[in-house]
Amino acid sequence: MRPSGRAPDEMRAITIETGYTRHAEGSVLVSFGDTRVLCTASVEKGVPPWLRGKGEGWVTGEYGMLPRATHTRGNREAARGKQSGRTQEIQRLIGRSLRSVVDLKALGERQITLDCDVLQADGGTRTASISGAWVALRLAVDGLLRDKLIKTDPIAQKIAAISCGIHNGTPVLDLDYDEDSNAQADANFVLTGDGKLAEVQATAEGATFDEEELLRLLRLARIGCNGIFAAQDAAVDKVRAA
Amino acid sequence: MRPSGRAPDEMRAITIETGYTRHAEGSVLVSFGDTRVLCTASVEKGVPPWLRGKGEGWVTGEYGMLPRATHTRGNREAARGKQSGRTQEIQRLIGRSLRSVVDLKALGERQITLDCDVLQADGGTRTASISGAWVALRLAVDGLLRDKLIKTDPIAQKIAAISCGIHNGTPVLDLDYDEDSNAQADANFVLTGDGKLAEVQATAEGATFDEEELLRLLRLARIGCNGIFAAQDAAVDKVRAA
Amino acid sequence: MRPSGRAPDEMRAITIETGYTRHAEGSVLVSFGDTRVLCTASVEKGVPPWLRGKGEGWVTGEYGMLPRATHTRGNREAARGKQSGRTQEIQRLIGRSLRSVVDLKALGERQITLDCDVLQADGGTRTASISGAWVALRLAVDGLLRDKLIKTDPIAQKIAAISCGIHNGTPVLDLDYDEDSNAQADANFVLTGDGKLAEVQATAEGATFDEEELLRLLRLARIGCNGIFAAQDAAVDKVRAA
Amino acid sequence: MRPSGRAPDEMRAITIETGYTRHAEGSVLVSFGDTRVLCTASVEKGVPPWLRGKGEGWVTGEYGMLPRATHTRGNREAARGKQSGRTQEIQRLIGRSLRSVVDLKALGERQITLDCDVLQADGGTRTASISGAWVALRLAVDGLLRDKLIKTDPIAQKIAAISCGIHNGTPVLDLDYDEDSNAQADANFVLTGDGKLAEVQATAEGATFDEEELLRLLRLARIGCNGIFAAQDAAVDKVRAA
Amino acid sequence: MRPSGRAPDEMRAITIETGYTRHAEGSVLVSFGDTRVLCTASVEKGVPPWLRGKGEGWVTGEYGMLPRATHTRGNREAARGKQSGRTQEIQRLIGRSLRSVVDLKALGERQITLDCDVLQADGGTRTASISGAWVALRLAVDGLLRDKLIKTDPIAQKIAAISCGIHNGTPVLDLDYDEDSNAQADANFVLTGDGKLAEVQATAEGATFDEEELLRLLRLARIGCNGIFAAQDAAVDKVRAA
Amino acid sequence: MRPSGRAPDEMRAITIETGYTRHAEGSVLVSFGDTRVLCTASVEKGVPPWLRGKGEGWVTGEYGMLPRATHTRGNREAARGKQSGRTQEIQRLIGRSLRSVVDLKALGERQITLDCDVLQADGGTRTASISGAWVALRLAVDGLLRDKLIKTDPIAQKIAAISCGIHNGTPVLDLDYDEDSNAQADANFVLTGDGKLAEVQATAEGATFDEEELLRLLRLARIGCNGIFAAQDAAVDKVRAA
């Protein structure tokens, strides 16, 4: 039995609110249950120094968590003077995941930064970030296409991410904080709209796991990502229809 | 004529949404027009080292701005590895303002941290932060009283803050970003519920000003703060009634 | 009764020693009683990146305090690896105050940095810094005019600063450390030679204050600044006459 | 055809030289072809603050790369003043992997730090680090058992790690730098001596991958880890026999 | 011929002004020609963590240079966020030199910090710092003896330092900036009152040197230090007589 | 009697293993007894900003110590976020020493960085670094000459370094860690192949020393450096002959 009473393959409620802030080229407030992340896509001319002159663009991610997004207040990273290893690991994952579905040549010499800031945390903040950031990116790129700044759509696929884990011996989908802090194993999957894998990160927390368990977690992730893809489509369609 | 079409003594719409996040002891999303700040109050046992053993508490503020809260994306302070002088100046102001209405003895040996994070910026983020932080503090202290952790209410007064400025030669109330970036002088006032001053910060931007102008700005600030006090009361009453 | 025995509107002895160091284009050792600050003006070609190509100059301030300028030794900021919020707040104030009387266009594409280093502290270091820095700036600009590097004098006005406060219920002028650490309210005023205000920073320390008190503090500040203007004139005249 | 001429399931030569340095409680120079990593295990009394008083130990990893371990010289992280996100990600992985086979209770209140410093890099430095660190840990723990500082062996299993990837469309084992920089996908597996998984990190580099490919990479990893386990056994046996 | 017209074994004028600042337990403004350094000795209870409980004291040095102490303005180390290698090298030398004549046991569990801040630089700032710091230390220790906080004088000897160098092929004493920047070799000597050596740092700048030259530099240093010892004695005697 | 049983003028065994790593233009593993340092020379086009356009090259050194090179584990400087004063002092010495025998004009606009990383420490790591770095530099420059990238050999002399000290009242050569931590005085000498001095750094540790002792230490250093020069020659000849 899961602490939340959910079935093993049951996601939390997903909401994707577009246009949450007005300055960003794409802006989304994504919620997976009580986990709430503000994702913005910022389009800027130019690329990092090591890419200059190659006619390619760049997509990158940054991640932060407000000090009181969590049960107990955490230190503000800006005040401590550095980002934690966890933060850096997550923002590298966000950038890598989104680049895996973007044709950087088609983007031209511009950079899109996906800022994912966690307003409230209840497990799964990195996967919510990726799932929401894709929508922000999609909306920002729609703007570039609409303004004829780029000719061909550089986004090849949708991308979504979800965490699964083995909790009380049972593989379960979409861990919340209570489950996450007690899981024997924890896996984050990043899947594309055509069912391919962009990233698998499975970690033994209290007990190692076997190949069969890995595959069962992947199967749950497919269920979860299908739900996320639907929510992404709905959010994008609503904006496009407006 | 103001860019927004407002009268010189006209505030933007104020909204104070309580309970915006669930973990903090007090949590408020405050909006002054398009300026939107998430203020949380976190109560923690213990005080900073230099206060230990004195039987007093501490109230402090921290301030941050999401990278894309503004028209163009700013660097993330956590990534740059330090807080800007502006950020530090603002968070010192927030803490000082709130402490001016709190009896630290009555609070006991605990610290309340007011985190003010700007989700969207359109001028006046520091004054919105103070005005919202007071409500978050009020709600957190209500909880301490309700749980009988403290006996007497340590909050002596309401506190509110507003920016005024001289724009196109006219003193105006509650500057938005357009006005703020073109003001000849800019003043932030922090007032208490009984009409006293907790802080005055008036700065010549393009032209120095005289005593009469300072007083006219203060008069506008009184009008503005009265509106904020009413919104604070309404927000607190609604929570207390629930 | 003030701890120092001074009358409420009585300044400490002011001395402004020019030419204290020989390398800087302008160099002043300013004393307000036991507060002693070395102010140097350094003229450099070029301006910060964000000003390049606009044909304008820049005036900025930096502030530091020697570790044993105070009663008990403070940490060296260079060793700690960062400047405190207080230091940054003060140096922003110094730069802003001096820029308020300088025509940056007339300065041409050069930067003048005012370094204010406190050798000994007894209250009022930031206001002494501004008052002394103006003389260093004036002397450096005199040199630019003499060398015909600029044609018109970019300095429009004298500028002086002084702290006032409410001590034992009485508004007093030019707080020393003893008074400053016990004041109910503390206000720094930056005034120009023609009686205008460049900056007002009034803060409740132990008790909030009212409009009337603010005005009484301003009136004291006018008295103090008149004394400082006279000392500035004398110091500049002596150099010019040499 | 692989650049090195190896068969798809062919590892590079592995050597594990024990006792490479004399101060550490366990010390190993591990080579996977031209990748060479010095792994030391340091045993220290006490644990990090957040573990104190729980009667448990801690195992952690640190990772570094000498500036000229690579084809072109990289900046020294100590000189830049911070560890890169990549470094932090790797050292978190090293610590997590080793902890997955250690009973921290049985270790008692002591910390073992595995320092993995890359002397020469040719792909697979993180997996070589984990594989070598296990031997250093094993030798350090053997010392603790020999000195009767702990009673029961806290190490439950061997652990080994290897990278696999899809190169020119073919899944291959133990990528060297040439392959790694051109792989379509890249996966690091951490396996235990009993065939369980401690960590899976699979990443699309140029193309997403499917479930079947993930499984083929895992099958290659099993082949590789069996070879590593044999080398680990031989290295440990040789020391124990001496 | 030296740029200054001095004879090869001729020092610049030395002045040692005691009581330059009033808060420090010892305070000295030392000048070697145009090089001017403010040295303060601060006595604090307690010692660094690694010395606690041993019944010994500690003597340490810190060094800084005001940004415009030099011909062209240097960056403020506090603003850059770190002390340069040169600064650290100098402050380590200051501390080591002074400790070589102090009996730390006799000092008891207290720390004396010698802050040496260069107000104006014209070569030889590190040697002036050591020479001046000794006087500040002497005065601070006199105070401890006078207040009967320690019983026996922990200072065994005077200590003085001077730079010599080979300029235009000639060994010369007490290099100023012009000479220092053109010297073929440069040597700093720290000597004790009884003619012993506490530190020798000789460096080839443009040409290596031989043993004979080293000895000639040392002979010059003895001449110079005798002058410094006399100035130190005079300064201390004057304070003691007061 | 020395702890190691060596005669006062007896060096530890020196080995210089060339080609220890394959990427660097010059690579040497140097051992002085149990002190083992990996020295690599990296040749890069271009020079630091302040040298650009002068047609000169630059030679610089960097130094590091692996955390467990020593008896007890030290903190990793990259993790602490800054290099210690000791590290900076040593790397400044390495660069200065090597530059003293290199004609930077003849090197052309390129930089050679000598990275000296201590794998195992038993005293004398800075002198072993210099002695080994010279061989790495020699081999890298041989490559530049062979590839006709430079025409004339910019290296004027061999350079070697050794530490001597006064231990139990006796001057001894090549201190190991046991001696170093108990020496009364400690001196590092950097000598050139023609018997000149590039650097002398002599420090009183527990007792000051006199001129005669300094000269006896220098005499020991000459003996030691002759041995190092022979080992350097042998190592270089072997590579050239291959």
mmCIF file with all atom_site columns, N, CA and C in Angstrom, chain C residues 114-152:
data_model
loop_
_atom_site.group_PDB
_atom_site.id
_atom_site.type_symbol
_atom_site.label_atom_id
_atom_site.label_alt_id
_atom_site.label_comp_id
_atom_site.label_asym_id
_atom_site.label_entity_id
_atom_site.label_seq_id
_atom_site.pdbx_PDB_ins_code
_atom_site.Cartn_x
_atom_site.Cartn_y
_atom_site.Cartn_z
_atom_site.occupancy
_atom_site.B_iso_or_equiv
_atom_site.pdbx_formal_charge
_atom_site.auth_seq_id
_atom_site.auth_comp_id
_atom_site.auth_asym_id
_atom_site.auth_atom_id
_atom_site.pdbx_PDB_model_num
ATOM 1   N N  . LEU C 1 114 ? 36.724 56.314 -6.562  1.00 0.00 ? 114 LEU C N  1
ATOM 2   C CA . LEU C 1 114 ? 36.976 56.881 -5.244  1.00 0.00 ? 114 LEU C CA 1
ATOM 3   C C  . LEU C 1 114 ? 37.137 55.737 -4.260  1.00 0.00 ? 114 LEU C C  1
ATOM 4   N N  . ASP C 1 115 ? 38.352 55.519 -3.789  1.00 0.00 ? 115 ASP C N  1
ATOM 5   C CA . ASP C 1 115 ? 38.594 54.501 -2.772  1.00 0.00 ? 115 ASP C CA 1
ATOM 6   C C  . ASP C 1 115 ? 38.563 55.149 -1.405  1.00 0.00 ? 115 ASP C C  1
ATOM 7   N N  . CYS C 1 116 ? 37.681 54.673 -0.565  1.00 0.00 ? 116 CYS C N  1
ATOM 8   C CA . CYS C 1 116 ? 37.546 55.228 0.776   1.00 0.00 ? 116 CYS C CA 1
ATOM 9   C C  . CYS C 1 116 ? 37.916 54.136 1.769   1.00 0.00 ? 116 CYS C C  1
ATOM 10  N N  . ASP C 1 117 ? 39.060 54.258 2.395   1.00 0.00 ? 117 ASP C N  1
ATOM 11  C CA . ASP C 1 117 ? 39.517 53.235 3.324   1.00 0.00 ? 117 ASP C CA 1
ATOM 12  C C  . ASP C 1 117 ? 39.609 53.816 4.715   1.00 0.00 ? 117 ASP C C  1
ATOM 13  N N  . VAL C 1 118 ? 38.881 53.186 5.616   1.00 0.00 ? 118 VAL C N  1
ATOM 14  C CA . VAL C 1 118 ? 38.771 53.689 6.979   1.00 0.00 ? 118 VAL C CA 1
ATOM 15  C C  . VAL C 1 118 ? 39.990 53.233 7.780   1.00 0.00 ? 118 VAL C C  1
ATOM 16  N N  . LEU C 1 119 ? 40.797 54.174 8.224   1.00 0.00 ? 119 LEU C N  1
ATOM 17  C CA . LEU C 1 119 ? 41.964 53.840 9.040   1.00 0.00 ? 119 LEU C CA 1
ATOM 18  C C  . LEU C 1 119 ? 41.575 53.714 10.505  1.00 0.00 ? 119 LEU C C  1
ATOM 19  N N  . GLN C 1 120 ? 40.599 54.517 10.905  1.00 0.00 ? 120 GLN C N  1
ATOM 20  C CA . GLN C 1 120 ? 40.133 54.477 12.289  1.00 0.00 ? 120 GLN C CA 1
ATOM 21  C C  . GLN C 1 120 ? 38.653 54.847 12.291  1.00 0.00 ? 120 GLN C C  1
ATOM 22  N N  . ALA C 1 121 ? 37.872 54.107 13.058  1.00 0.00 ? 121 ALA C N  1
ATOM 23  C CA . ALA C 1 121 ? 36.420 54.286 13.002  1.00 0.00 ? 121 ALA C CA 1
ATOM 24  C C  . ALA C 1 121 ? 35.881 54.744 14.342  1.00 0.00 ? 121 ALA C C  1
ATOM 25  N N  . ASP C 1 122 ? 35.062 55.781 14.308  1.00 0.00 ? 122 ASP C N  1
ATOM 26  C CA . ASP C 1 122 ? 34.341 56.207 15.515  1.00 0.00 ? 122 ASP C CA 1
ATOM 27  C C  . ASP C 1 122 ? 32.975 56.757 15.120  1.00 0.00 ? 122 ASP C C  1
ATOM 28  N N  . GLY C 1 123 ? 32.285 55.987 14.244  1.00 0.00 ? 123 GLY C N  1
ATOM 29  C CA . GLY C 1 123 ? 30.960 56.432 13.795  1.00 0.00 ? 123 GLY C CA 1
ATOM 30  C C  . GLY C 1 123 ? 31.054 57.349 12.596  1.00 0.00 ? 123 GLY C C  1
ATOM 31  N N  . GLY C 1 124 ? 30.076 57.255 11.719  1.00 0.00 ? 124 GLY C N  1
ATOM 32  C CA . GLY C 1 124 ? 30.014 58.174 10.587  1.00 0.00 ? 124 GLY C CA 1
ATOM 33  C C  . GLY C 1 124 ? 31.053 57.935 9.513   1.00 0.00 ? 124 GLY C C  1
ATOM 34  N N  . THR C 1 125 ? 31.475 56.696 9.328   1.00 0.00 ? 125 THR C N  1
ATOM 35  C CA . THR C 1 125 ? 32.529 56.464 8.327   1.00 0.00 ? 125 THR C CA 1
ATOM 36  C C  . THR C 1 125 ? 31.994 56.652 6.913   1.00 0.00 ? 125 THR C C  1
ATOM 37  N N  . ARG C 1 126 ? 30.738 56.318 6.671   1.00 0.00 ? 126 ARG C N  1
ATOM 38  C CA . ARG C 1 126 ? 30.242 56.453 5.297   1.00 0.00 ? 126 ARG C CA 1
ATOM 39  C C  . ARG C 1 126 ? 30.038 57.910 4.903   1.00 0.00 ? 126 ARG C C  1
ATOM 40  N N  . THR C 1 127 ? 29.608 58.717 5.870   1.00 0.00 ? 127 THR C N  1
ATOM 41  C CA . THR C 1 127 ? 29.411 60.128 5.537   1.00 0.00 ? 127 THR C CA 1
ATOM 42  C C  . THR C 1 127 ? 30.752 60.852 5.431   1.00 0.00 ? 127 THR C C  1
ATOM 43  N N  . ALA C 1 128 ? 31.703 60.487 6.280   1.00 0.00 ? 128 ALA C N  1
ATOM 44  C CA . ALA C 1 128 ? 33.047 61.062 6.149   1.00 0.00 ? 128 ALA C CA 1
ATOM 45  C C  . ALA C 1 128 ? 33.635 60.664 4.794   1.00 0.00 ? 128 ALA C C  1
ATOM 46  N N  . SER C 1 129 ? 33.379 59.433 4.373   1.00 0.00 ? 129 SER C N  1
ATOM 47  C CA . SER C 1 129 ? 33.904 58.968 3.091   1.00 0.00 ? 129 SER C CA 1
ATOM 48  C C  . SER C 1 129 ? 33.386 59.820 1.943   1.00 0.00 ? 129 SER C C  1
ATOM 49  N N  . ILE C 1 130 ? 32.095 60.084 1.937   1.00 0.00 ? 130 ILE C N  1
ATOM 50  C CA . ILE C 1 130 ? 31.510 60.879 0.856   1.00 0.00 ? 130 ILE C CA 1
ATOM 51  C C  . ILE C 1 130 ? 32.064 62.305 0.874   1.00 0.00 ? 130 ILE C C  1
ATOM 52  N N  . SER C 1 131 ? 32.122 62.858 2.064   1.00 0.00 ? 131 SER C N  1
ATOM 53  C CA . SER C 1 131 ? 32.590 64.246 2.188   1.00 0.00 ? 131 SER C CA 1
ATOM 54  C C  . SER C 1 131 ? 34.049 64.372 1.752   1.00 0.00 ? 131 SER C C  1
ATOM 55  N N  . GLY C 1 132 ? 34.876 63.391 2.130   1.00 0.00 ? 132 GLY C N  1
ATOM 56  C CA . GLY C 1 132 ? 36.276 63.419 1.732   1.00 0.00 ? 132 GLY C CA 1
ATOM 57  C C  . GLY C 1 132 ? 36.453 63.071 0.264   1.00 0.00 ? 132 GLY C C  1
ATOM 58  N N  . ALA C 1 133 ? 35.662 62.138 -0.209  1.00 0.00 ? 133 ALA C N  1
ATOM 59  C CA . ALA C 1 133 ? 35.800 61.700 -1.598  1.00 0.00 ? 133 ALA C CA 1
ATOM 60  C C  . ALA C 1 133 ? 35.507 62.842 -2.562  1.00 0.00 ? 133 ALA C C  1
ATOM 61  N N  . TRP C 1 134 ? 34.589 63.718 -2.159  1.00 0.00 ? 134 TRP C N  1
ATOM 62  C CA . TRP C 1 134 ? 34.288 64.838 -3.045  1.00 0.00 ? 134 TRP C CA 1
ATOM 63  C C  . TRP C 1 134 ? 35.542 65.699 -3.250  1.00 0.00 ? 134 TRP C C  1
ATOM 64  N N  . VAL C 1 135 ? 36.307 65.908 -2.188  1.00 0.00 ? 135 VAL C N  1
ATOM 65  C CA . VAL C 1 135 ? 37.525 66.718 -2.319  1.00 0.00 ? 135 VAL C CA 1
ATOM 66  C C  . VAL C 1 135 ? 38.540 66.001 -3.215  1.00 0.00 ? 135 VAL C C  1
ATOM 67  N N  . ALA C 1 136 ? 38.698 64.694 -3.015  1.00 0.00 ? 136 ALA C N  1
ATOM 68  C CA . ALA C 1 136 ? 39.641 63.935 -3.849  1.00 0.00 ? 136 ALA C CA 1
ATOM 69  C C  . ALA C 1 136 ? 39.215 64.016 -5.316  1.00 0.00 ? 136 ALA C C  1
ATOM 70  N N  . LEU C 1 137 ? 37.905 63.906 -5.538  1.00 0.00 ? 137 LEU C N  1
ATOM 71  C CA . LEU C 1 137 ? 37.373 63.992 -6.900  1.00 0.00 ? 137 LEU C CA 1
ATOM 72  C C  . LEU C 1 137 ? 37.631 65.379 -7.485  1.00 0.00 ? 137 LEU C C  1
ATOM 73  N N  . ARG C 1 138 ? 37.369 66.390 -6.678  1.00 0.00 ? 138 ARG C N  1
ATOM 74  C CA . ARG C 1 138 ? 37.552 67.778 -7.127  1.00 0.00 ? 138 ARG C CA 1
ATOM 75  C C  . ARG C 1 138 ? 39.019 68.008 -7.552  1.00 0.00 ? 138 ARG C C  1
ATOM 76  N N  . LEU C 1 139 ? 39.951 67.506 -6.750  1.00 0.00 ? 139 LEU C N  1
ATOM 77  C CA . LEU C 1 139 ? 41.370 67.692 -7.052  1.00 0.00 ? 139 LEU C CA 1
ATOM 78  C C  . LEU C 1 139 ? 41.760 66.919 -8.302  1.00 0.00 ? 139 LEU C C  1
ATOM 79  N N  . ALA C 1 140 ? 41.217 65.704 -8.458  1.00 0.00 ? 140 ALA C N  1
ATOM 80  C CA . ALA C 1 140 ? 41.546 64.916 -9.645  1.00 0.00 ? 140 ALA C CA 1
ATOM 81  C C  . ALA C 1 140 ? 41.002 65.600 -10.900 1.00 0.00 ? 140 ALA C C  1
ATOM 82  N N  . VAL C 1 141 ? 39.798 66.156 -10.796 1.00 0.00 ? 141 VAL C N  1
ATOM 83  C CA . VAL C 1 141 ? 39.196 66.835 -11.947 1.00 0.00 ? 141 VAL C CA 1
ATOM 84  C C  . VAL C 1 141 ? 39.941 68.141 -12.246 1.00 0.00 ? 141 VAL C C  1
ATOM 85  N N  . ASP C 1 142 ? 40.380 68.816 -11.204 1.00 0.00 ? 142 ASP C N  1
ATOM 86  C CA . ASP C 1 142 ? 41.214 70.014 -11.412 1.00 0.00 ? 142 ASP C CA 1
ATOM 87  C C  . ASP C 1 142 ? 42.427 69.648 -12.268 1.00 0.00 ? 142 ASP C C  1
ATOM 88  N N  . GLY C 1 143 ? 43.011 68.494 -11.990 1.00 0.00 ? 143 GLY C N  1
ATOM 89  C CA . GLY C 1 143 ? 44.172 68.049 -12.763 1.00 0.00 ? 143 GLY C CA 1
ATOM 90  C C  . GLY C 1 143 ? 43.814 67.804 -14.223 1.00 0.00 ? 143 GLY C C  1
ATOM 91  N N  . LEU C 1 144 ? 42.658 67.199 -14.446 1.00 0.00 ? 144 LEU C N  1
ATOM 92  C CA . LEU C 1 144 ? 42.228 66.936 -15.829 1.00 0.00 ? 144 LEU C CA 1
ATOM 93  C C  . LEU C 1 144 ? 42.003 68.245 -16.582 1.00 0.00 ? 144 LEU C C  1
ATOM 94  N N  . LEU C 1 145 ? 41.436 69.227 -15.885 1.00 0.00 ? 145 LEU C N  1
ATOM 95  C CA . LEU C 1 145 ? 41.200 70.545 -16.509 1.00 0.00 ? 145 LEU C CA 1
ATOM 96  C C  . LEU C 1 145 ? 42.526 71.242 -16.792 1.00 0.00 ? 145 LEU C C  1
ATOM 97  N N  . ARG C 1 146 ? 43.433 71.182 -15.810 1.00 0.00 ? 146 ARG C N  1
ATOM 98  C CA . ARG C 1 146 ? 44.745 71.822 -15.941 1.00 0.00 ? 146 ARG C CA 1
ATOM 99  C C  . ARG C 1 146 ? 45.518 71.223 -17.119 1.00 0.00 ? 146 ARG C C  1
ATOM 100 N N  . ASP C 1 147 ? 45.402 69.876 -17.261 1.00 0.00 ? 147 ASP C N  1
ATOM 101 C CA . ASP C 1 147 ? 46.111 69.196 -18.351 1.00 0.00 ? 147 ASP C CA 1
ATOM 102 C C  . ASP C 1 147 ? 45.309 69.263 -19.661 1.00 0.00 ? 147 ASP C C  1
ATOM 103 N N  . LYS C 1 148 ? 44.216 69.980 -19.632 1.00 0.00 ? 148 LYS C N  1
ATOM 104 C CA . LYS C 1 148 ? 43.345 70.155 -20.795 1.00 0.00 ? 148 LYS C CA 1
ATOM 105 C C  . LYS C 1 148 ? 42.842 68.823 -21.372 1.00 0.00 ? 148 LYS C C  1
ATOM 106 N N  . LEU C 1 149 ? 42.679 67.852 -20.500 1.00 0.00 ? 149 LEU C N  1
ATOM 107 C CA . LEU C 1 149 ? 42.129 66.572 -20.956 1.00 0.00 ? 149 LEU C CA 1
ATOM 108 C C  . LEU C 1 149 ? 40.606 66.653 -21.065 1.00 0.00 ? 149 LEU C C  1
ATOM 109 N N  . ILE C 1 150 ? 40.033 67.565 -20.308 1.00 0.00 ? 150 ILE C N  1
ATOM 110 C CA . ILE C 1 150 ? 38.603 67.854 -20.470 1.00 0.00 ? 150 ILE C CA 1
ATOM 111 C C  . ILE C 1 150 ? 38.472 69.370 -20.547 1.00 0.00 ? 150 ILE C C  1
ATOM 112 N N  . LYS C 1 151 ? 37.404 69.783 -21.208 1.00 0.00 ? 151 LYS C N  1
ATOM 113 C CA . LYS C 1 151 ? 37.252 71.227 -21.444 1.00 0.00 ? 151 LYS C CA 1
ATOM 114 C C  . LYS C 1 151 ? 36.370 71.916 -20.422 1.00 0.00 ? 151 LYS C C  1
ATOM 115 N N  . THR C 1 152 ? 35.225 71.273 -20.133 1.00 0.00 ? 152 THR C N  1
ATOM 116 C CA . THR C 1 152 ? 34.317 71.927 -19.182 1.00 0.00 ? 152 THR C CA 1
ATOM 117 C C  . THR C 1 152 ? 34.321 71.132 -17.889 1.00 0.00 ? 152 THR C C  1
#
